[in-house]
Coordinates of C-alpha atoms in Angstrom, one line a residue:
Chain A
M1 CA 135.5 132.6 69.0
S2 CA 135.4 133.7 72.6
D3 CA 132.3 135.8 72.2
H4 CA 130.4 132.7 71.1
I5 CA 131.4 130.6 74.1
T6 CA 127.9 130.5 75.6
E7 CA 126.4 129.4 72.3
I8 CA 129.0 126.7 71.9
V9 CA 128.5 125.3 75.4
V10 CA 124.7 125.1 75.0
F11 CA 125.0 123.6 71.6
T12 CA 127.4 121.0 72.8
I13 CA 125.4 119.9 75.8
L14 CA 122.2 119.5 73.8
F15 CA 123.9 117.7 71.0
L16 CA 125.6 115.2 73.4
A17 CA 122.4 114.6 75.4
V18 CA 120.5 113.8 72.2
S19 CA 123.3 111.5 71.0
G20 CA 123.0 109.6 74.3
M21 CA 119.3 109.1 73.5
G22 CA 120.3 107.6 70.2
F23 CA 122.3 104.9 71.9
V24 CA 119.7 103.9 74.4
A25 CA 117.0 103.8 71.6
A26 CA 117.9 100.2 70.9
R27 CA 116.2 99.2 74.1
W28 CA 112.9 101.0 73.2
H29 CA 110.2 98.4 72.7
R30 CA 113.1 96.0 72.5
P31 CA 112.5 93.0 70.3
D32 CA 114.2 89.6 70.9
N33 CA 116.9 90.6 68.6
L34 CA 117.7 93.4 66.2
A35 CA 119.2 91.0 63.7
S36 CA 116.7 91.4 60.8
L37 CA 115.9 94.2 58.4
D38 CA 112.4 94.4 59.7
E39 CA 113.8 95.3 63.2
W40 CA 116.9 97.3 62.4
G41 CA 115.8 98.9 59.2
L42 CA 112.1 99.4 59.9
G43 CA 111.9 99.6 63.7
G44 CA 109.8 96.4 63.9
R45 CA 107.2 97.8 61.5
K46 CA 105.0 98.8 64.4
F47 CA 105.2 102.5 65.0
G48 CA 102.0 104.2 65.9
S49 CA 100.5 107.5 64.8
W50 CA 102.6 109.8 67.0
V51 CA 106.0 108.1 66.4
T52 CA 105.3 108.0 62.6
W53 CA 104.3 111.7 62.7
F54 CA 107.6 112.7 64.3
L55 CA 109.6 110.2 62.2
V56 CA 108.2 111.2 58.8
G57 CA 108.2 114.8 59.8
G58 CA 111.8 114.6 61.0
D59 CA 112.6 112.9 57.8
L60 CA 111.0 115.3 55.3
Y61 CA 111.8 118.6 56.9
T62 CA 115.6 118.4 57.2
A63 CA 118.2 120.8 58.6
Y64 CA 119.1 121.7 55.0
T65 CA 115.5 122.8 54.5
F66 CA 115.7 125.0 57.6
V67 CA 118.8 126.7 56.4
A68 CA 118.4 126.7 52.6
V69 CA 114.7 127.7 52.2
P70 CA 115.1 131.0 54.1
A71 CA 118.4 131.5 52.2
L72 CA 116.4 131.2 49.0
L73 CA 113.9 133.8 50.1
F74 CA 116.8 136.0 51.2
G75 CA 118.3 135.8 47.8
A76 CA 115.4 135.6 45.3
G77 CA 112.2 136.4 47.2
A78 CA 108.8 134.9 46.4
M79 CA 110.3 132.1 44.2
G80 CA 111.7 130.5 47.3
F81 CA 108.3 130.2 48.9
F82 CA 107.5 127.4 46.5
A83 CA 108.4 125.1 49.4
L84 CA 105.0 125.9 51.0
P85 CA 102.6 124.9 48.1
Y86 CA 105.0 122.0 47.6
T87 CA 104.2 120.6 51.1
I88 CA 100.5 121.5 50.9
V89 CA 99.8 119.6 47.7
M90 CA 102.0 116.7 48.6
Y91 CA 99.8 115.0 51.2
P92 CA 96.5 114.9 49.4
L93 CA 98.5 113.9 46.3
V94 CA 100.0 110.8 47.9
F95 CA 97.2 110.0 50.4
L96 CA 95.6 107.1 48.4
V97 CA 98.9 106.0 46.9
L98 CA 100.9 105.4 50.0
I99 CA 98.3 103.2 51.7
R100 CA 98.5 100.9 48.6
L101 CA 102.2 100.9 48.9
W102 CA 101.9 100.1 52.6
S103 CA 99.6 97.2 52.0
V104 CA 101.4 95.5 49.2
S105 CA 104.7 95.9 51.0
H106 CA 103.4 94.3 54.1
V107 CA 101.9 91.4 52.3
H108 CA 105.1 90.7 50.4
G109 CA 107.6 91.7 53.1
M110 CA 109.0 94.6 50.9
V111 CA 111.5 97.0 52.4
T112 CA 112.3 99.3 49.5
P113 CA 110.6 100.8 46.4
A114 CA 112.8 98.6 44.2
D115 CA 111.5 95.5 46.0
F116 CA 108.0 96.5 44.9
V117 CA 109.1 97.1 41.3
R118 CA 110.8 93.7 41.2
A119 CA 107.7 91.9 42.3
R120 CA 105.2 94.0 40.2
F121 CA 107.0 94.0 36.9
G122 CA 109.1 90.8 37.3
S123 CA 112.2 92.6 36.2
P124 CA 115.4 92.5 38.2
T125 CA 116.9 94.9 35.7
L126 CA 114.2 97.6 36.3
A127 CA 114.5 97.0 40.0
L128 CA 118.3 97.5 39.9
L129 CA 117.8 100.8 38.0
I130 CA 115.3 102.0 40.6
A131 CA 117.6 101.0 43.4
I132 CA 120.6 102.8 41.8
T133 CA 118.5 105.9 41.1
G134 CA 117.4 105.9 44.8
L135 CA 121.0 105.5 46.0
M136 CA 122.3 108.3 43.7
A137 CA 119.5 110.7 44.8
T138 CA 119.9 109.9 48.5
M139 CA 123.7 110.1 48.9
P140 CA 124.1 113.9 48.1
Y141 CA 121.0 114.5 50.3
I142 CA 122.9 113.0 53.3
A143 CA 126.0 115.1 52.5
L144 CA 123.8 118.2 52.4
Q145 CA 122.7 117.6 56.0
L146 CA 126.4 118.4 56.9
V147 CA 126.0 121.7 55.1
G148 CA 123.3 122.6 57.7
I149 CA 125.6 121.7 60.6
E150 CA 128.5 123.5 58.9
A151 CA 126.6 126.7 58.5
V152 CA 125.9 126.7 62.3
L153 CA 129.5 125.9 63.2
K154 CA 130.8 128.6 60.9
T155 CA 128.5 131.2 62.6
M156 CA 129.8 130.2 66.0
G157 CA 133.3 130.8 64.7
V158 CA 134.2 127.1 64.9
T159 CA 136.5 126.2 62.0
G160 CA 138.3 123.1 60.8
D161 CA 136.9 119.7 59.8
L162 CA 137.2 118.0 63.1
P163 CA 133.9 119.0 64.7
L164 CA 132.0 117.9 61.6
I165 CA 133.8 114.5 61.7
I166 CA 133.0 114.0 65.4
A167 CA 129.4 114.9 64.9
F168 CA 129.0 112.4 62.1
A169 CA 131.0 109.7 63.9
I170 CA 128.6 109.9 66.8
L171 CA 125.7 109.7 64.3
A172 CA 127.2 106.7 62.6
A173 CA 127.8 104.9 65.9
Y174 CA 124.2 105.1 67.2
T175 CA 122.6 104.4 63.9
Y176 CA 124.7 101.3 63.7
Q177 CA 123.6 100.2 67.1
S178 CA 120.0 101.2 67.2
G179 CA 118.8 101.3 63.6
L180 CA 115.6 103.2 62.8
R181 CA 114.7 103.3 66.5
A182 CA 117.4 106.0 67.1
P183 CA 116.1 108.7 64.7
A184 CA 112.5 107.9 65.7
L185 CA 113.3 108.6 69.4
I186 CA 115.5 111.6 68.6
A187 CA 112.9 113.1 66.3
F188 CA 110.8 114.0 69.4
V189 CA 113.5 116.2 70.8
K190 CA 114.4 117.7 67.5
D191 CA 110.8 118.8 66.8
A192 CA 110.3 120.1 70.3
L193 CA 113.4 122.3 69.9
I194 CA 112.5 123.5 66.5
Y195 CA 109.0 124.4 67.4
L196 CA 110.2 126.2 70.4
V197 CA 112.8 128.2 68.4
I198 CA 110.4 129.1 65.6
I199 CA 107.6 130.1 67.9
V200 CA 110.0 132.4 69.8
A201 CA 111.5 133.6 66.5
I202 CA 108.2 134.6 64.9
I203 CA 107.0 136.5 68.0
Y204 CA 110.2 138.0 69.2
I205 CA 112.1 138.9 66.0
P206 CA 109.2 140.8 64.3
A207 CA 108.6 142.7 67.5
R208 CA 112.2 143.9 67.5
L209 CA 112.1 144.7 63.7
G210 CA 108.9 146.8 63.8
G211 CA 106.3 144.2 62.9
W212 CA 105.6 142.0 59.9
G213 CA 104.6 144.9 57.7
S214 CA 108.0 146.5 57.9
I215 CA 109.8 143.1 57.4
F216 CA 108.0 142.6 54.1
D217 CA 108.6 146.3 53.1
A218 CA 112.3 145.9 53.8
A219 CA 112.4 142.8 51.5
K220 CA 110.5 144.6 48.8
A221 CA 112.9 147.6 49.0
K222 CA 115.9 145.2 48.6
F223 CA 114.4 143.4 45.6
D224 CA 113.3 146.7 43.9
A225 CA 116.8 148.0 44.2
S226 CA 118.5 144.9 43.0
P227 CA 119.3 144.6 39.3
A228 CA 118.3 140.9 39.1
P229 CA 115.1 140.5 37.0
G230 CA 113.6 137.5 38.7
D231 CA 113.4 138.6 42.3
G232 CA 110.6 140.3 44.2
I233 CA 108.1 139.6 47.0
V234 CA 105.6 138.4 44.5
L235 CA 106.1 136.3 41.3
N236 CA 106.5 137.8 37.9
P237 CA 104.9 136.5 34.6
N238 CA 108.1 134.6 33.7
N239 CA 108.6 132.5 36.8
Q240 CA 105.0 131.5 37.6
L241 CA 105.2 128.3 35.6
Q242 CA 108.5 127.5 37.3
Y243 CA 106.9 128.1 40.7
V244 CA 104.0 125.8 40.0
T245 CA 105.9 123.0 38.2
L246 CA 108.7 123.1 40.9
A247 CA 106.1 122.8 43.7
L248 CA 104.2 119.9 41.9
G249 CA 107.4 118.2 40.7
S250 CA 108.9 118.3 44.2
A251 CA 105.7 117.0 45.8
L252 CA 105.6 114.1 43.3
A253 CA 109.3 113.3 44.0
L254 CA 109.4 113.4 47.8
F255 CA 107.6 110.1 48.5
L256 CA 109.7 108.4 45.8
Y257 CA 112.8 109.0 47.9
P258 CA 113.7 105.7 49.6
H259 CA 113.9 107.5 53.0
S260 CA 110.4 108.7 52.9
V261 CA 109.2 105.2 52.0
T262 CA 111.1 103.8 55.0
G263 CA 109.2 106.2 57.3
V264 CA 105.9 105.1 55.9
L265 CA 106.6 101.4 55.9
A266 CA 107.6 101.5 59.5
A267 CA 103.9 102.5 60.4
R268 CA 101.8 99.9 62.1
S269 CA 98.7 100.1 59.9
R270 CA 97.0 101.9 57.0
G271 CA 95.1 104.0 59.5
V272 CA 98.4 105.3 60.9
V273 CA 99.5 106.3 57.4
K274 CA 96.2 108.1 56.6
R275 CA 96.0 109.9 60.0
N276 CA 99.5 111.2 59.3
M277 CA 98.6 112.5 55.9
S278 CA 96.1 114.8 57.6
A279 CA 98.4 115.6 60.6
L280 CA 101.7 116.2 58.8
P281 CA 100.6 119.6 57.3
A282 CA 101.3 121.0 60.7
Y283 CA 104.9 121.0 59.6
S284 CA 104.0 122.9 56.5
L285 CA 102.9 125.8 58.7
L286 CA 106.3 125.6 60.4
L287 CA 108.1 125.5 57.1
G288 CA 106.2 128.5 55.8
L289 CA 107.2 130.5 58.9
I290 CA 110.8 129.3 58.8
A291 CA 110.9 130.4 55.1
L292 CA 110.1 134.0 56.3
L293 CA 113.2 134.0 58.4
G294 CA 114.9 134.9 55.1
Y295 CA 113.0 138.2 55.0
M296 CA 113.6 138.9 58.7
A297 CA 117.3 138.5 57.9
I298 CA 116.9 141.2 55.1
A299 CA 115.1 143.5 57.5
A300 CA 117.8 142.9 60.2
G301 CA 120.5 143.9 57.7
I302 CA 122.2 140.5 57.9
K303 CA 125.2 140.0 55.5
P304 CA 126.1 136.4 54.8
I305 CA 129.6 135.2 55.8
T306 CA 132.0 135.2 52.9
A307 CA 134.7 132.7 52.4
N308 CA 137.1 132.8 49.5
G309 CA 135.2 135.7 48.0
K310 CA 131.9 133.7 47.8
A311 CA 129.0 134.7 50.1
D312 CA 127.5 131.7 51.8
A313 CA 123.8 132.4 51.9
N314 CA 123.2 129.4 54.1
T315 CA 124.7 131.3 57.0
V316 CA 121.9 134.0 57.0
V317 CA 119.6 132.1 59.4
P318 CA 122.3 131.3 62.0
L319 CA 123.5 134.9 61.8
L320 CA 120.0 136.2 62.3
F321 CA 119.7 134.1 65.5
D322 CA 123.1 135.3 66.6
K323 CA 122.2 138.9 66.2
M324 CA 118.6 138.8 67.5
F325 CA 118.6 136.2 70.4
P326 CA 120.5 136.3 73.7
D327 CA 123.5 134.0 73.5
W328 CA 122.1 131.0 75.4
F329 CA 119.0 130.9 73.2
A330 CA 121.0 131.2 70.0
G331 CA 122.8 128.1 71.3
V332 CA 119.5 126.3 71.7
A333 CA 118.5 127.4 68.1
Y334 CA 121.8 126.1 66.7
A335 CA 121.3 122.8 68.5
A336 CA 117.9 122.5 66.9
V337 CA 119.5 122.9 63.5
G338 CA 122.3 120.5 64.3
I339 CA 120.0 117.8 65.8
G340 CA 117.7 118.5 62.9
A341 CA 120.4 117.3 60.6
L342 CA 121.0 114.0 62.5
V343 CA 117.5 112.6 62.2
P344 CA 117.1 112.7 58.4
A345 CA 120.8 111.8 57.9
A346 CA 120.2 108.6 60.0
I347 CA 117.0 107.7 58.2
M348 CA 118.5 108.4 54.8
S349 CA 121.6 106.3 55.4
I350 CA 119.3 103.4 56.7
A351 CA 117.2 103.7 53.6
A352 CA 120.2 103.7 51.3
A353 CA 121.7 100.7 53.2
N354 CA 118.4 98.8 52.8
L355 CA 118.4 99.5 49.1
F356 CA 121.9 98.1 48.8
T357 CA 121.2 95.0 50.9
R358 CA 117.9 94.1 49.3
N359 CA 118.3 95.0 45.7
I360 CA 122.1 94.6 45.1
Y361 CA 123.6 92.3 47.8
K362 CA 120.7 89.8 48.0
E363 CA 119.8 90.0 44.3
Y364 CA 123.3 89.7 42.8
I365 CA 125.8 88.7 45.5
K366 CA 124.2 86.3 48.0
R367 CA 120.7 85.1 47.0
D368 CA 120.3 82.9 50.1
A369 CA 121.2 85.5 52.7
T370 CA 119.5 85.0 56.0
D371 CA 117.7 87.8 58.0
A372 CA 120.7 88.2 60.3
Q373 CA 123.1 88.5 57.3
E374 CA 120.9 91.0 55.7
A375 CA 120.8 93.2 58.8
A376 CA 124.6 92.8 59.2
V377 CA 125.2 93.9 55.6
S378 CA 122.8 96.8 56.0
K379 CA 124.5 98.1 59.2
I380 CA 127.9 98.1 57.5
A381 CA 126.4 99.7 54.3
S382 CA 125.0 102.5 56.5
L383 CA 128.5 103.2 57.8
V384 CA 130.0 103.3 54.3
V385 CA 127.3 105.6 53.1
K386 CA 128.0 108.1 55.9
I387 CA 131.7 108.0 55.5
G388 CA 131.2 108.6 51.8
A389 CA 129.0 111.6 52.7
V390 CA 131.6 113.1 55.0
L391 CA 134.4 112.6 52.4
V392 CA 132.3 114.3 49.7
I393 CA 131.8 117.3 51.8
L394 CA 135.4 117.6 53.1
L395 CA 137.3 116.8 49.9
I396 CA 135.0 118.3 47.2
D397 CA 133.5 121.8 47.1
P398 CA 130.2 121.7 49.0
Q399 CA 128.7 123.3 45.9
F400 CA 129.1 119.9 44.2
S401 CA 126.7 118.3 46.7
I402 CA 124.2 121.1 46.2
D403 CA 124.4 120.4 42.4
L404 CA 124.1 116.7 43.0
Q405 CA 121.1 117.2 45.2
L406 CA 119.5 119.3 42.5
I407 CA 120.1 116.5 40.0
G408 CA 118.8 114.0 42.7
G409 CA 115.4 115.6 42.7
V410 CA 115.1 115.4 39.0
I411 CA 116.3 111.8 38.7
I412 CA 114.2 110.4 41.5
L413 CA 111.2 111.7 39.7
Q414 CA 112.1 109.4 36.9
T415 CA 111.0 106.4 39.0
L416 CA 107.5 107.7 39.2
P417 CA 106.1 105.6 36.3
S418 CA 107.4 102.4 37.8
V419 CA 106.8 103.0 41.4
G420 CA 103.9 105.5 41.6
L421 CA 101.9 104.5 38.5
G422 CA 102.9 100.9 39.1
L423 CA 100.9 100.9 42.3
Y424 CA 97.8 101.6 40.2
T425 CA 98.3 99.9 36.9
R426 CA 100.2 97.0 35.4
W427 CA 99.6 98.4 31.9
F428 CA 103.2 99.4 31.3
H429 CA 105.6 96.8 29.8
R430 CA 108.9 96.5 31.7
S431 CA 110.9 97.3 28.5
G432 CA 108.8 100.5 28.1
L433 CA 109.5 101.5 31.6
I434 CA 113.3 100.9 31.2
A435 CA 113.3 103.0 28.0
G436 CA 111.3 105.8 29.6
W437 CA 113.6 105.8 32.7
A438 CA 116.7 106.1 30.4
A439 CA 115.1 108.9 28.3
G440 CA 113.9 110.8 31.4
M441 CA 117.3 110.6 33.1
A442 CA 119.2 111.7 30.0
A443 CA 116.7 114.6 29.3
G444 CA 116.8 115.7 32.9
V445 CA 120.6 115.8 33.3
L446 CA 121.0 117.4 29.9
M447 CA 118.5 120.2 30.8
L448 CA 120.1 120.9 34.1
Y449 CA 123.5 121.0 32.4
N450 CA 122.2 123.8 30.3
V451 CA 120.9 126.0 33.1
A452 CA 123.3 128.8 33.7
N453 CA 123.2 131.0 36.8
P454 CA 125.0 134.3 36.4
A455 CA 124.4 135.2 40.1
T456 CA 126.7 132.4 41.3
S457 CA 128.8 132.5 38.1
H458 CA 127.7 128.9 37.2
A459 CA 127.7 128.1 33.5
H460 CA 126.1 124.7 34.1
F461 CA 123.9 123.2 36.8
G462 CA 122.9 126.7 37.9
G463 CA 119.5 125.7 39.1
S464 CA 116.4 123.8 38.1
A465 CA 114.7 126.6 36.1
F466 CA 115.0 125.6 32.5
P467 CA 114.3 128.5 30.1
L468 CA 111.7 127.4 27.5
A469 CA 113.5 129.7 25.0
K470 CA 116.2 126.9 24.7
L471 CA 113.5 124.7 23.1
G472 CA 112.9 127.4 20.5
L473 CA 109.9 129.0 22.2
D474 CA 109.8 132.7 22.0
T475 CA 109.3 133.4 25.7
K476 CA 111.3 134.3 28.8
M477 CA 109.3 131.7 30.9
T478 CA 111.1 129.0 32.8
I479 CA 109.9 125.5 33.8
Y480 CA 111.1 123.0 36.4
A481 CA 113.5 120.7 34.5
G482 CA 112.4 117.6 36.4
F483 CA 108.8 118.1 35.2
L484 CA 109.8 118.3 31.6
A485 CA 112.1 115.2 32.0
L486 CA 109.1 113.3 33.5
A487 CA 107.0 114.2 30.5
V488 CA 109.7 112.8 28.2
N489 CA 109.9 109.7 30.4
L490 CA 106.1 109.1 30.2
V491 CA 105.9 109.5 26.5
V492 CA 108.8 107.1 25.9
A493 CA 107.4 104.6 28.4
V494 CA 104.0 104.6 26.7
A495 CA 105.5 104.3 23.2
G496 CA 107.9 101.6 24.4
T497 CA 105.0 99.7 25.9
L498 CA 103.0 99.8 22.7
L499 CA 106.0 98.7 20.7
A500 CA 106.9 95.9 23.0
R501 CA 103.3 94.6 22.9
A502 CA 103.2 94.9 19.1
G503 CA 106.5 93.0 18.9
K504 CA 105.3 90.4 21.4
V505 CA 108.3 91.0 23.6
A506 CA 108.1 88.7 26.8
D507 CA 106.7 90.6 29.8
G508 CA 107.5 90.0 33.4
V509 CA 105.2 88.1 35.7
D510 CA 103.2 90.2 38.3
A511 CA 103.7 88.6 41.7
T512 CA 101.1 90.8 43.4
R513 CA 97.3 90.4 43.4
P514 CA 94.7 93.2 43.5
S515 CA 93.7 92.3 47.0
D516 CA 97.3 92.8 48.2
Y517 CA 96.9 96.6 47.7
V518 CA 94.1 97.0 50.2
A519 CA 95.3 94.5 52.9
D520 CA 95.5 96.0 56.4
E521 CA 96.8 95.2 59.9
G522 CA 95.1 92.1 61.2
D523 CA 94.6 90.5 57.8
P524 CA 96.0 87.0 57.9
R525 CA 98.4 87.6 55.0
V526 CA 99.8 90.7 56.5
H527 CA 100.4 89.0 59.8
E528 CA 102.0 86.0 58.2
I529 CA 104.9 88.1 56.8
E530 CA 105.6 89.8 60.1
L531 CA 105.9 86.5 61.9
S532 CA 108.2 84.9 59.4
G533 CA 110.1 88.2 58.9
S534 CA 111.1 89.0 62.4
H535 CA 111.3 85.8 64.4
Chain B
M1 CA 96.9 76.4 57.4
T2 CA 93.3 76.8 58.5
T3 CA 93.1 80.5 57.4
P4 CA 91.1 80.9 54.2
P5 CA 92.9 82.6 51.3
S6 CA 92.3 86.3 51.5
D7 CA 90.7 86.4 48.1
E8 CA 87.6 84.7 49.5
R9 CA 87.2 87.4 52.2
P10 CA 84.9 90.3 51.5
A11 CA 86.9 92.7 49.4
R12 CA 88.0 95.9 51.0
S13 CA 88.1 98.9 48.7
D14 CA 89.6 102.4 48.7
R15 CA 87.1 103.7 46.3
S16 CA 84.8 106.5 47.4
P17 CA 83.3 109.6 45.8
W18 CA 84.7 111.5 48.7
N19 CA 88.2 110.9 47.4
W20 CA 87.6 113.6 44.7
L21 CA 87.8 116.1 47.5
L22 CA 91.5 115.6 47.6
L23 CA 91.8 117.4 44.3
V24 CA 90.8 120.7 45.9
P25 CA 94.0 121.2 47.9
I26 CA 96.1 119.9 45.0
V27 CA 94.7 122.3 42.4
I28 CA 94.1 125.5 44.3
P29 CA 97.6 126.1 45.6
L30 CA 98.9 125.6 42.1
V31 CA 97.0 128.6 40.6
P32 CA 99.2 131.7 41.2
A33 CA 96.5 134.0 39.8
L34 CA 94.6 133.5 43.0
Y35 CA 97.4 134.8 45.3
N36 CA 100.1 136.5 43.3
S37 CA 99.6 140.0 44.8
D38 CA 101.0 142.2 47.6
E39 CA 97.6 143.7 48.5
P40 CA 95.4 143.2 50.5
R41 CA 97.7 142.7 53.4
L42 CA 96.7 140.8 56.6
L43 CA 98.6 141.7 59.8
G44 CA 101.3 143.0 57.6
F45 CA 101.5 139.9 55.5
P46 CA 101.1 140.4 51.7
L47 CA 98.3 138.3 50.1
F48 CA 100.9 136.0 48.5
Y49 CA 102.0 134.8 51.9
W50 CA 98.9 134.8 54.1
L51 CA 96.7 133.2 51.5
Q52 CA 99.1 130.4 50.8
L53 CA 99.6 129.8 54.5
A54 CA 95.8 129.6 54.7
F55 CA 95.7 126.9 52.0
I56 CA 97.2 124.6 54.7
I57 CA 93.7 124.5 56.3
L58 CA 92.3 123.4 53.0
G59 CA 94.7 120.5 52.8
V60 CA 94.1 119.4 56.4
T61 CA 90.3 119.6 56.0
A62 CA 90.2 117.6 52.8
T63 CA 92.5 114.8 54.1
T64 CA 90.8 114.6 57.4
I65 CA 87.3 114.3 55.8
V66 CA 88.5 111.6 53.4
Y67 CA 90.1 109.7 56.3
Q68 CA 87.1 109.9 58.6
V69 CA 84.6 108.9 55.9
G70 CA 86.9 106.0 55.0
K71 CA 87.1 104.9 58.6
K72 CA 83.3 104.9 59.0
R73 CA 82.7 103.0 55.8
S74 CA 85.1 100.2 56.8
G75 CA 83.3 100.1 60.2
R76 CA 86.3 100.8 62.4

């Protein structure tokens, strides 16, 4: 431990300084009171372009991404690079959709995706299903942020559970006090640190390793020598379909996560959302370069830390920093990863808490809850969510969280027909959507259960690459399980809608109007809600 | 309330032929045949990596154009 003392000191100082910012964030553009969901959970709904850029960026590109994506390239090669096309296609894909969501949410004072579904399809049942799906998908995601911090602590030789518990206790305390303002303010520091570390890394490390050409050659040599059939620095005929469907499926899923929606709804106007859709790809560049840290680790001869006979691939990036950088700068890099975990963990827990408050507490427990009661319940729910995440990581094998997160991506995709398509069309019948959701969930989980991964000696939940051979097709090709599950969902939703219409089953009432979907800042109806919502 | 119901106000619309431009950065990065090769290399990067990184420019260009055109059309 003693040879990491400089790293530990730098890490601790930066971590504590940033936590202090989290506490004072409550005073930033301080409203009369924080006692409403609009204020605590959406930062007053008036973030401009810059804040939104940092907030959504800090939200989507998490510490886990920074650690896990390079680990994927380290282990499997080109397949792990799917993260780049994923974030490239995402923004044009959701550009027009998110501004409709922004408008309708502001006219009707909606805070969560389930709020929208409730109003659009007039079905509390469907809204509850959407809310539960969101909660189930978000919880393991929060737990995974801890895996990022854990990988850094492990590399510094810090062992035991206490440091992790302290880090999360600090996070819980300032989120409780400052709400969405805390991660919004911290996101500035997080991004500044991460950009600094990555720019230094992509100039300094290749220079020490003999240039980019030799880094890629070292990776190629490793994959050529390995017996695994699917790896390599380019794709092979069997994993191209997986690469494309995983990129597209992940892009479709990302803005269905409640925490991404929270970031978007906190924007001041449609213009802010649109401007961000064209500015956020700057992070994709960052992500693409971060991914290549995995190959640098190969070229630098990094061997992941093994515990209980299992190699922890998530430690390759921290180990690379440890080996390549001077101690003090490695400390800065670790702080960037650690702080990078705090921002999304805070936003995710706020989003999960909002879901619980709006779609379970207010809908089923206390219908006449006041704004102040809603905010109070949300604050406590955010604490419960975080304690749950810590317990999951400490008591259960972290692998369990990784499996759950894998399932999370597949199940959140099953809300696409109700939320994503619902923003464009009211054609679907609520019964059809419920049936489609159930079918998609069942198909998705069943497929993931049947994915084995010999490399990690997993018989089930070994990854998201579902072999088409299991469907009786004579091929070695694999496809993203979530994509296939979504197809099942859509087919059942369409069939269910036609059946319900033919059987004249009562449909819900649509509380939204076409003009709601294009309303913007300054429109009387948008203003009305803000006034009644926060004062 | 003296404000007129918003239905009577001139309808705003998101429709524009320029929106089709968004399809370009959605489709191109999802065609591996375009980039799934080691050669030619650029600054040591295999085609697979440098071309996909270059697709970011495609995404930024398309979203920026659609945003700017939309802003002009709505007169703000």
